[in-house]
Amino acid sequence: MVLLRAVSRYVCCSHFLEASMACVGLDIGHSAVKVAWRGKDGELKHVTIPSVAVPAMTISDKAASDQAAKETVTVDGDVYFIGDTAIHEAGSLKVAGLHHRWLEMREFRALVQGAINLVMADVGKIDSVITGLPPAIFREKQLQMRNIVSACTEAEVKVYPEPNGVSMRYSIDEKGRMIPDAKKNMGVIAIGRFTTDSMALLNGRWVEEAAGSANGMSRAAIMVQKKLKDQGYEVDYLDADDALWKGAIQYYGKEIDVSATVKIAMRILSSEIFDAVSTKFGDNGRKLDKILVAGGGAELLFDGLAPYWPQAELIEDPRFAVAEGFRRFGEGVWNARHGESA
């Protein structure tokens, strides 16, 4: 893969500068925005922002208003609440953005601005932002995504296919240095809310035809929602999504066990993901030494996918794998540039 080789040419040098820098890994998911950066104190920081944005409203309570100010952003003159404040003030929400035109929504831009504001409040200046897109829309939306993020920051912005972040998390250490014994033949399956994104690397190079996007966790949540309706339980999407993790719903003061329904939905989704990813991997699948499983749905679906791929491995902290991988890559590039000029 060209981008990893670019880092390798420099970051394998014998020294790294420990100067202050802020390289941000940004994973703007449909369930949550994941942000990774190194704070002023040198500690790594991982923060999630629920992917909810709503037009701001007046809050009379001072304490609540002060808290909301931290999660308030302006987009083209319009003010939005994001994250927990948006959920708290808007109550039960219809989930928006479960489509590939999400980037065109002001709510998406509000979430990007909120993530940038969060880091700026900590470090004051951002050197680079690395973010990504699903492979299915990467070519079409790459420039649009870069422009959206660039409108929120003066930092350098780079956009890569999201599964690359997982391979970077595996292949680059916390200080941005290439890990010498990292596997070169590797697959990635990143399970998000809207899409499950996959890619394959052979000899460290991205195989373009093996990259693709399949159904994500929202597919299972919608199946659960429809099945529960058939059983007489009227629940919204967020309730059904929550049930995937809890195996139960709260219904008029009672906890209803829906684990059997969830199990069926997860089995169907696992089969669909296997079919879609295997079609994309093709003959390359048998050549992969590792298949890294990441994303917010990784822990729920791993047991269902592992029998299909004996070399599958659940990556550490799977929900933050993309953001942390992008952060590591950005820090490696920063160190490479400054190391070269030193």
PDB file of C-alpha atoms in Angstrom, residues 71-331:
ATOM      1  CA  GLU A  71     -21.748  20.812  22.465  1.00  0.00           C
ATOM      2  CA  THR A  72     -23.038  23.710  20.378  1.00  0.00           C
ATOM      3  CA  VAL A  73     -21.691  24.480  16.904  1.00  0.00           C
ATOM      4  CA  THR A  74     -22.566  26.840  14.075  1.00  0.00           C
ATOM      5  CA  VAL A  75     -22.900  25.768  10.437  1.00  0.00           C
ATOM      6  CA  ASP A  76     -23.557  28.492   7.840  1.00  0.00           C
ATOM      7  CA  GLY A  77     -25.090  30.695  10.515  1.00  0.00           C
ATOM      8  CA  ASP A  78     -27.361  27.978  11.902  1.00  0.00           C
ATOM      9  CA  VAL A  79     -26.720  26.745  15.454  1.00  0.00           C
ATOM     10  CA  TYR A  80     -26.834  23.033  16.329  1.00  0.00           C
ATOM     11  CA  PHE A  81     -26.641  20.913  19.429  1.00  0.00           C
ATOM     12  CA  ILE A  82     -24.588  17.754  18.925  1.00  0.00           C
ATOM     13  CA  GLY A  83     -23.890  14.567  20.853  1.00  0.00           C
ATOM     14  CA  ASP A  84     -25.371  14.001  24.309  1.00  0.00           C
ATOM     15  CA  THR A  85     -26.929  17.466  24.456  1.00  0.00           C
ATOM     16  CA  ALA A  86     -28.776  16.835  21.174  1.00  0.00           C
ATOM     17  CA  ILE A  87     -30.089  13.506  22.481  1.00  0.00           C
ATOM     18  CA  HIS A  88     -31.109  15.003  25.829  1.00  0.00           C
ATOM     19  CA  GLU A  89     -32.907  18.028  24.396  1.00  0.00           C
ATOM     20  CA  ALA A  90     -34.586  16.343  21.430  1.00  0.00           C
ATOM     21  CA  GLY A  91     -35.756  13.238  23.280  1.00  0.00           C
ATOM     22  CA  SER A  92     -36.726  10.245  21.142  1.00  0.00           C
ATOM     23  CA  LEU A  93     -35.196  10.721  17.725  1.00  0.00           C
ATOM     24  CA  LYS A  94     -35.679   9.392  14.278  1.00  0.00           C
ATOM     25  CA  VAL A  95     -32.192   8.330  13.219  1.00  0.00           C
ATOM     26  CA  ALA A  96     -31.009  10.326  10.214  1.00  0.00           C
ATOM     27  CA  GLY A  97     -28.141   9.876   7.813  1.00  0.00           C
ATOM     28  CA  LEU A  98     -28.417   6.143   7.080  1.00  0.00           C
ATOM     29  CA  HIS A  99     -27.599   6.753   3.423  1.00  0.00           C
ATOM     30  CA  HIS A 100     -24.602   7.715   1.289  1.00  0.00           C
ATOM     31  CA  ARG A 101     -25.817  11.344   0.889  1.00  0.00           C
ATOM     32  CA  TRP A 102     -25.201  11.899   4.597  1.00  0.00           C
ATOM     33  CA  LEU A 103     -22.243  14.120   3.724  1.00  0.00           C
ATOM     34  CA  GLU A 104     -24.613  16.654   2.175  1.00  0.00           C
ATOM     35  CA  MET A 105     -26.514  17.187   5.429  1.00  0.00           C
ATOM     36  CA  ARG A 106     -25.726  20.125   7.691  1.00  0.00           C
ATOM     37  CA  GLU A 107     -25.968  17.744  10.639  1.00  0.00           C
ATOM     38  CA  PHE A 108     -22.919  15.910   9.287  1.00  0.00           C
ATOM     39  CA  ARG A 109     -20.950  19.138   9.044  1.00  0.00           C
ATOM     40  CA  ALA A 110     -22.019  20.033  12.586  1.00  0.00           C
ATOM     41  CA  LEU A 111     -20.558  16.763  13.878  1.00  0.00           C
ATOM     42  CA  VAL A 112     -17.259  17.398  12.063  1.00  0.00           C
ATOM     43  CA  GLN A 113     -17.050  20.919  13.488  1.00  0.00           C
ATOM     44  CA  GLY A 114     -17.837  19.629  16.969  1.00  0.00           C
ATOM     45  CA  ALA A 115     -15.016  17.094  16.787  1.00  0.00           C
ATOM     46  CA  ILE A 116     -12.536  19.734  15.614  1.00  0.00           C
ATOM     47  CA  ASN A 117     -13.669  22.134  18.354  1.00  0.00           C
ATOM     48  CA  LEU A 118     -13.131  19.411  20.955  1.00  0.00           C
ATOM     49  CA  VAL A 119      -9.502  18.893  19.973  1.00  0.00           C
ATOM     50  CA  MET A 120      -8.813  22.615  19.559  1.00  0.00           C
ATOM     51  CA  ALA A 121     -10.052  23.251  23.094  1.00  0.00           C
ATOM     52  CA  ASP A 122      -7.407  20.817  24.322  1.00  0.00           C
ATOM     53  CA  VAL A 123      -4.349  21.531  22.167  1.00  0.00           C
ATOM     54  CA  GLY A 124      -4.991  24.952  20.630  1.00  0.00           C
ATOM     55  CA  LYS A 125      -3.590  24.039  17.210  1.00  0.00           C
ATOM     56  CA  ILE A 126      -4.083  21.032  14.944  1.00  0.00           C
ATOM     57  CA  ASP A 127      -1.349  20.010  12.517  1.00  0.00           C
ATOM     58  CA  SER A 128      -3.206  17.376  10.519  1.00  0.00           C
ATOM     59  CA  VAL A 129      -6.524  15.565  10.333  1.00  0.00           C
ATOM     60  CA  ILE A 130      -6.746  12.085   8.818  1.00  0.00           C
ATOM     61  CA  THR A 131     -10.240  10.798   8.135  1.00  0.00           C
ATOM     62  CA  GLY A 132     -11.954   8.257   5.926  1.00  0.00           C
ATOM     63  CA  LEU A 133     -14.907   7.111   3.858  1.00  0.00           C
ATOM     64  CA  PRO A 134     -16.451   3.725   3.027  1.00  0.00           C
ATOM     65  CA  PRO A 135     -14.796   2.156  -0.046  1.00  0.00           C
ATOM     66  CA  ALA A 136     -18.146   2.147  -1.855  1.00  0.00           C
ATOM     67  CA  ILE A 137     -18.181   5.950  -2.038  1.00  0.00           C
ATOM     68  CA  PHE A 138     -14.503   6.802  -1.618  1.00  0.00           C
ATOM     69  CA  ARG A 139     -13.737   7.821  -5.207  1.00  0.00           C
ATOM     70  CA  GLU A 140     -16.953   9.789  -5.613  1.00  0.00           C
ATOM     71  CA  LYS A 141     -16.914  11.593  -2.247  1.00  0.00           C
ATOM     72  CA  GLN A 142     -13.205  11.915  -1.383  1.00  0.00           C
ATOM     73  CA  LEU A 143     -12.877  15.558  -2.458  1.00  0.00           C
ATOM     74  CA  GLN A 144     -16.196  16.528  -0.882  1.00  0.00           C
ATOM     75  CA  MET A 145     -15.131  14.994   2.420  1.00  0.00           C
ATOM     76  CA  ARG A 146     -11.783  16.789   2.367  1.00  0.00           C
ATOM     77  CA  ASN A 147     -13.526  20.091   1.672  1.00  0.00           C
ATOM     78  CA  ILE A 148     -15.991  19.586   4.538  1.00  0.00           C
ATOM     79  CA  VAL A 149     -13.228  18.929   7.065  1.00  0.00           C
ATOM     80  CA  SER A 150     -10.991  21.674   5.643  1.00  0.00           C
ATOM     81  CA  ALA A 151     -13.796  24.193   6.191  1.00  0.00           C
ATOM     82  CA  CYS A 152     -13.570  23.406   9.920  1.00  0.00           C
ATOM     83  CA  THR A 153      -9.805  23.662  10.402  1.00  0.00           C
ATOM     84  CA  GLU A 154      -6.633  25.194   8.972  1.00  0.00           C
ATOM     85  CA  ALA A 155      -4.825  21.862   9.421  1.00  0.00           C
ATOM     86  CA  GLU A 156      -3.746  19.624   6.563  1.00  0.00           C
ATOM     87  CA  VAL A 157      -6.545  17.162   5.759  1.00  0.00           C
ATOM     88  CA  LYS A 158      -6.173  13.725   4.177  1.00  0.00           C
ATOM     89  CA  VAL A 159      -8.932  11.237   3.347  1.00  0.00           C
ATOM     90  CA  TYR A 160      -8.467   7.467   2.949  1.00  0.00           C
ATOM     91  CA  PRO A 161     -10.765   4.436   2.692  1.00  0.00           C
ATOM     92  CA  GLU A 162     -11.880   3.687   6.256  1.00  0.00           C
ATOM     93  CA  PRO A 163     -10.551   0.101   6.411  1.00  0.00           C
ATOM     94  CA  ASN A 164      -7.068   1.569   5.894  1.00  0.00           C
ATOM     95  CA  GLY A 165      -7.340   2.976   9.412  1.00  0.00           C
ATOM     96  CA  VAL A 166      -7.609  -0.556  10.802  1.00  0.00           C
ATOM     97  CA  SER A 167      -4.545  -1.741   8.875  1.00  0.00           C
ATOM     98  CA  MET A 168      -2.660   1.346  10.113  1.00  0.00           C
ATOM     99  CA  ARG A 169      -3.690   0.553  13.698  1.00  0.00           C
ATOM    100  CA  TYR A 170      -2.185  -2.915  13.242  1.00  0.00           C
ATOM    101  CA  SER A 171       0.930  -1.943  11.249  1.00  0.00           C
ATOM    102  CA  ILE A 172       2.025   1.270  13.024  1.00  0.00           C
ATOM    103  CA  ASP A 173       2.861   1.666  16.715  1.00  0.00           C
ATOM    104  CA  GLU A 174       1.602   4.405  19.063  1.00  0.00           C
ATOM    105  CA  LYS A 175       4.430   6.791  18.098  1.00  0.00           C
ATOM    106  CA  GLY A 176       3.903   6.411  14.363  1.00  0.00           C
ATOM    107  CA  ARG A 177       6.658   3.867  13.689  1.00  0.00           C
ATOM    108  CA  MET A 178       6.141   0.945  11.331  1.00  0.00           C
ATOM    109  CA  ILE A 179       6.000  -2.417  13.119  1.00  0.00           C
ATOM    110  CA  PRO A 180       8.624  -4.568  11.345  1.00  0.00           C
ATOM    111  CA  ASP A 181       6.950  -7.965  11.731  1.00  0.00           C
ATOM    112  CA  ALA A 182       3.409  -6.851  10.802  1.00  0.00           C
ATOM    113  CA  LYS A 183       1.780  -9.174   8.273  1.00  0.00           C
ATOM    114  CA  LYS A 184       1.822  -7.985   4.667  1.00  0.00           C
ATOM    115  CA  ASN A 185      -1.052 -10.190   3.454  1.00  0.00           C
ATOM    116  CA  MET A 186      -4.020  -9.015   5.447  1.00  0.00           C
ATOM    117  CA  GLY A 187      -7.759  -8.501   5.247  1.00  0.00           C
ATOM    118  CA  VAL A 188      -9.871  -5.963   7.123  1.00  0.00           C
ATOM    119  CA  ILE A 189     -13.562  -6.145   7.972  1.00  0.00           C
ATOM    120  CA  ALA A 190     -14.848  -2.996   9.715  1.00  0.00           C
ATOM    121  CA  ILE A 191     -18.438  -3.361  10.946  1.00  0.00           C
ATOM    122  CA  GLY A 192     -20.204  -0.030  11.387  1.00  0.00           C
ATOM    123  CA  ARG A 193     -23.813   1.050  11.833  1.00  0.00           C
ATOM    124  CA  PHE A 194     -24.577   1.742   8.172  1.00  0.00           C
ATOM    125  CA  THR A 195     -21.925  -0.239   6.314  1.00  0.00           C
ATOM    126  CA  THR A 196     -19.487  -3.067   6.816  1.00  0.00           C
ATOM    127  CA  ASP A 197     -16.349  -2.075   4.917  1.00  0.00           C
ATOM    128  CA  SER A 198     -13.688  -4.488   3.753  1.00  0.00           C
ATOM    129  CA  MET A 199     -10.329  -4.445   2.040  1.00  0.00           C
ATOM    130  CA  ALA A 200      -7.422  -6.765   1.358  1.00  0.00           C
ATOM    131  CA  LEU A 201      -3.675  -6.135   1.281  1.00  0.00           C
ATOM    132  CA  LEU A 202      -1.282  -8.405  -0.599  1.00  0.00           C
ATOM    133  CA  ASN A 203       2.430  -7.762  -0.064  1.00  0.00           C
ATOM    134  CA  GLY A 204       1.418  -4.570   1.757  1.00  0.00           C
ATOM    135  CA  ARG A 205      -0.492  -3.182  -1.228  1.00  0.00           C
ATOM    136  CA  TRP A 206      -4.203  -2.471  -1.352  1.00  0.00           C
ATOM    137  CA  VAL A 207      -6.066  -4.714  -3.838  1.00  0.00           C
ATOM    138  CA  GLU A 208      -8.648  -2.328  -5.243  1.00  0.00           C
ATOM    139  CA  GLU A 209     -11.049  -4.988  -6.536  1.00  0.00           C
ATOM    140  CA  ALA A 210     -11.158  -6.597  -3.085  1.00  0.00           C
ATOM    141  CA  ALA A 211     -12.462  -3.441  -1.381  1.00  0.00           C
ATOM    142  CA  GLY A 212     -16.155  -2.950  -0.858  1.00  0.00           C
ATOM    143  CA  SER A 213     -19.053  -2.137   1.444  1.00  0.00           C
ATOM    144  CA  ALA A 214     -21.850  -4.401   2.697  1.00  0.00           C
ATOM    145  CA  ASN A 215     -24.712  -4.094   5.182  1.00  0.00           C
ATOM    146  CA  GLY A 216     -23.886  -2.805   8.643  1.00  0.00           C
ATOM    147  CA  MET A 217     -25.521  -3.142  12.053  1.00  0.00           C
ATOM    148  CA  SER A 218     -28.528  -1.041  11.010  1.00  0.00           C
ATOM    149  CA  ARG A 219     -29.622  -4.006   8.876  1.00  0.00           C
ATOM    150  CA  ALA A 220     -29.912  -6.173  12.008  1.00  0.00           C
ATOM    151  CA  ALA A 221     -31.622  -3.393  13.985  1.00  0.00           C
ATOM    152  CA  ILE A 222     -34.248  -2.923  11.265  1.00  0.00           C
ATOM    153  CA  MET A 223     -34.880  -6.681  11.161  1.00  0.00           C
ATOM    154  CA  VAL A 224     -35.373  -6.707  14.935  1.00  0.00           C
ATOM    155  CA  GLN A 225     -37.667  -3.677  14.772  1.00  0.00           C
ATOM    156  CA  LYS A 226     -39.870  -5.297  12.123  1.00  0.00           C
ATOM    157  CA  LYS A 227     -40.007  -8.653  13.904  1.00  0.00           C
ATOM    158  CA  LEU A 228     -40.948  -7.011  17.213  1.00  0.00           C
ATOM    159  CA  LYS A 229     -43.737  -5.124  15.451  1.00  0.00           C
ATOM    160  CA  ASP A 230     -45.070  -8.452  14.196  1.00  0.00           C
ATOM    161  CA  GLN A 231     -45.038  -9.610  17.819  1.00  0.00           C
ATOM    162  CA  GLY A 232     -47.027  -6.572  18.958  1.00  0.00           C
ATOM    163  CA  TYR A 233     -44.170  -4.399  20.234  1.00  0.00           C
ATOM    164  CA  GLU A 234     -43.976  -0.922  18.705  1.00  0.00           C
ATOM    165  CA  VAL A 235     -40.369   0.275  19.167  1.00  0.00           C
ATOM    166  CA  ASP A 236     -38.317   2.884  17.372  1.00  0.00           C
ATOM    167  CA  TYR A 237     -35.035   2.263  15.597  1.00  0.00           C
ATOM    168  CA  LEU A 238     -32.891   3.321  18.564  1.00  0.00           C
ATOM    169  CA  ASP A 239     -34.705   0.853  20.845  1.00  0.00           C
ATOM    170  CA  ALA A 240     -34.101  -1.944  18.331  1.00  0.00           C
ATOM    171  CA  ASP A 241     -30.462  -0.933  17.933  1.00  0.00           C
ATOM    172  CA  ASP A 242     -30.016  -0.948  21.717  1.00  0.00           C
ATOM    173  CA  ALA A 243     -31.571  -4.417  21.873  1.00  0.00           C
ATOM    174  CA  LEU A 244     -28.753  -5.811  19.727  1.00  0.00           C
ATOM    175  CA  TRP A 245     -26.429  -5.284  22.688  1.00  0.00           C
ATOM    176  CA  LYS A 246     -28.804  -5.874  25.593  1.00  0.00           C
ATOM    177  CA  GLY A 247     -31.032  -8.606  24.193  1.00  0.00           C
ATOM    178  CA  ALA A 248     -34.004  -6.879  25.821  1.00  0.00           C
ATOM    179  CA  ILE A 249     -36.289  -3.858  25.491  1.00  0.00           C
ATOM    180  CA  GLN A 250     -38.089  -1.750  28.073  1.00  0.00           C
ATOM    181  CA  TYR A 251     -41.805  -1.782  27.338  1.00  0.00           C
ATOM    182  CA  TYR A 252     -44.323  -0.001  29.581  1.00  0.00           C
ATOM    183  CA  GLY A 253     -42.397  -0.697  32.749  1.00  0.00           C
ATOM    184  CA  LYS A 254     -41.432  -4.251  31.889  1.00  0.00           C
ATOM    185  CA  GLU A 255     -38.200  -5.694  30.528  1.00  0.00           C
ATOM    186  CA  ILE A 256     -38.970  -7.909  27.546  1.00  0.00           C
ATOM    187  CA  ASP A 257     -36.448 -10.588  26.551  1.00  0.00           C
ATOM    188  CA  VAL A 258     -35.892 -10.338  22.795  1.00  0.00           C
ATOM    189  CA  SER A 259     -32.598 -12.266  22.648  1.00  0.00           C
ATOM    190  CA  ALA A 260     -34.053 -14.969  20.371  1.00  0.00           C
ATOM    191  CA  THR A 261     -35.095 -12.347  17.823  1.00  0.00           C
ATOM    192  CA  VAL A 262     -31.700 -10.627  18.062  1.00  0.00           C
ATOM    193  CA  LYS A 263     -29.888 -13.951  17.586  1.00  0.00           C
ATOM    194  CA  ILE A 264     -31.738 -14.629  14.341  1.00  0.00           C
ATOM    195  CA  ALA A 265     -31.031 -11.129  13.020  1.00  0.00           C
ATOM    196  CA  MET A 266     -27.333 -11.389  13.871  1.00  0.00           C
ATOM    197  CA  ARG A 267     -27.068 -14.787  12.186  1.00  0.00           C
ATOM    198  CA  ILE A 268     -28.645 -13.393   9.017  1.00  0.00           C
ATOM    199  CA  LEU A 269     -26.360 -10.343   9.055  1.00  0.00           C
ATOM    200  CA  SER A 270     -23.246 -12.493   9.615  1.00  0.00           C
ATOM    201  CA  SER A 271     -24.195 -14.616   6.611  1.00  0.00           C
ATOM    202  CA  GLU A 272     -24.800 -11.546   4.442  1.00  0.00           C
ATOM    203  CA  ILE A 273     -21.458 -10.009   5.443  1.00  0.00           C
ATOM    204  CA  PHE A 274     -19.611 -13.255   4.747  1.00  0.00           C
ATOM    205  CA  ASP A 275     -21.228 -13.560   1.327  1.00  0.00           C
ATOM    206  CA  ALA A 276     -20.485  -9.939   0.342  1.00  0.00           C
ATOM    207  CA  VAL A 277     -16.916  -9.878   1.668  1.00  0.00           C
ATOM    208  CA  SER A 278     -16.036 -13.305   0.238  1.00  0.00           C
ATOM    209  CA  THR A 279     -17.276 -12.184  -3.166  1.00  0.00           C
ATOM    210  CA  LYS A 280     -14.999  -9.142  -2.974  1.00  0.00           C
ATOM    211  CA  PHE A 281     -11.981 -11.028  -1.614  1.00  0.00           C
ATOM    212  CA  GLY A 282     -12.331 -13.775  -4.234  1.00  0.00           C
ATOM    213  CA  ASP A 283      -9.255 -15.965  -4.525  1.00  0.00           C
ATOM    214  CA  ASN A 284      -7.307 -13.446  -2.445  1.00  0.00           C
ATOM    215  CA  GLY A 285      -9.130 -14.625   0.674  1.00  0.00           C
ATOM    216  CA  ARG A 286      -7.097 -17.806   1.020  1.00  0.00           C
ATOM    217  CA  LYS A 287      -3.842 -15.846   0.729  1.00  0.00           C
ATOM    218  CA  LEU A 288      -4.523 -13.622   3.741  1.00  0.00           C
ATOM    219  CA  ASP A 289      -2.478 -14.391   6.871  1.00  0.00           C
ATOM    220  CA  LYS A 290      -4.797 -12.315   9.051  1.00  0.00           C
ATOM    221  CA  ILE A 291      -8.279 -10.878   8.754  1.00  0.00           C
ATOM    222  CA  LEU A 292      -8.726  -8.072  11.271  1.00  0.00           C
ATOM    223  CA  VAL A 293     -12.286  -7.520  12.469  1.00  0.00           C
ATOM    224  CA  ALA A 294     -12.995  -4.013  13.759  1.00  0.00           C
ATOM    225  CA  GLY A 295     -15.746  -1.427  14.151  1.00  0.00           C
ATOM    226  CA  GLY A 296     -18.563  -0.821  16.600  1.00  0.00           C
ATOM    227  CA  GLY A 297     -20.279  -4.111  15.727  1.00  0.00           C
ATOM    228  CA  ALA A 298     -17.120  -6.241  15.787  1.00  0.00           C
ATOM    229  CA  GLU A 299     -17.543  -7.700  19.260  1.00  0.00           C
ATOM    230  CA  LEU A 300     -21.170  -8.648  18.581  1.00  0.00           C
ATOM    231  CA  LEU A 301     -20.534 -10.292  15.215  1.00  0.00           C
ATOM    232  CA  PHE A 302     -17.058 -11.768  15.656  1.00  0.00           C
ATOM    233  CA  ASP A 303     -18.264 -15.158  16.903  1.00  0.00           C
ATOM    234  CA  GLY A 304     -20.620 -15.363  13.941  1.00  0.00           C
ATOM    235  CA  LEU A 305     -17.875 -14.537  11.430  1.00  0.00           C
ATOM    236  CA  ALA A 306     -14.931 -16.469  12.937  1.00  0.00           C
ATOM    237  CA  PRO A 307     -16.079 -19.905  11.701  1.00  0.00           C
ATOM    238  CA  TYR A 308     -15.921 -18.619   8.118  1.00  0.00           C
ATOM    239  CA  TRP A 309     -12.346 -17.338   8.464  1.00  0.00           C
ATOM    240  CA  PRO A 310      -9.976 -19.275  10.769  1.00  0.00           C
ATOM    241  CA  GLN A 311      -7.406 -16.465  10.483  1.00  0.00           C
ATOM    242  CA  ALA A 312      -9.889 -13.848  11.751  1.00  0.00           C
ATOM    243  CA  GLU A 313      -8.739 -11.762  14.723  1.00  0.00           C
ATOM    244  CA  LEU A 314     -10.663  -9.216  16.786  1.00  0.00           C
ATOM    245  CA  ILE A 315      -8.450  -6.132  16.916  1.00  0.00           C
ATOM    246  CA  GLU A 316      -7.840  -4.405  20.239  1.00  0.00           C
ATOM    247  CA  ASP A 317     -10.372  -1.636  21.018  1.00  0.00           C
ATOM    248  CA  PRO A 318     -12.230  -2.356  17.759  1.00  0.00           C
ATOM    249  CA  ARG A 319     -14.521   0.670  17.917  1.00  0.00           C
ATOM    250  CA  PHE A 320     -11.557   3.068  17.868  1.00  0.00           C
ATOM    251  CA  ALA A 321      -9.375   1.104  15.439  1.00  0.00           C
ATOM    252  CA  VAL A 322     -10.050   3.390  12.463  1.00  0.00           C
ATOM    253  CA  ALA A 323      -9.567   6.684  14.336  1.00  0.00           C
ATOM    254  CA  GLU A 324      -6.496   5.448  16.217  1.00  0.00           C
ATOM    255  CA  GLY A 325      -4.952   4.034  13.036  1.00  0.00           C
ATOM    256  CA  PHE A 326      -5.418   7.345  11.261  1.00  0.00           C
ATOM    257  CA  ARG A 327      -3.878   9.170  14.241  1.00  0.00           C
ATOM    258  CA  ARG A 328      -0.833   6.886  14.197  1.00  0.00           C
ATOM    259  CA  PHE A 329      -0.368   7.402  10.478  1.00  0.00           C
ATOM    260  CA  GLY A 330      -0.645  11.184  10.823  1.00  0.00           C
ATOM    261  CA  GLU A 331       1.865  11.216  13.658  1.00  0.00           C
TER     262      GLU A 331
END
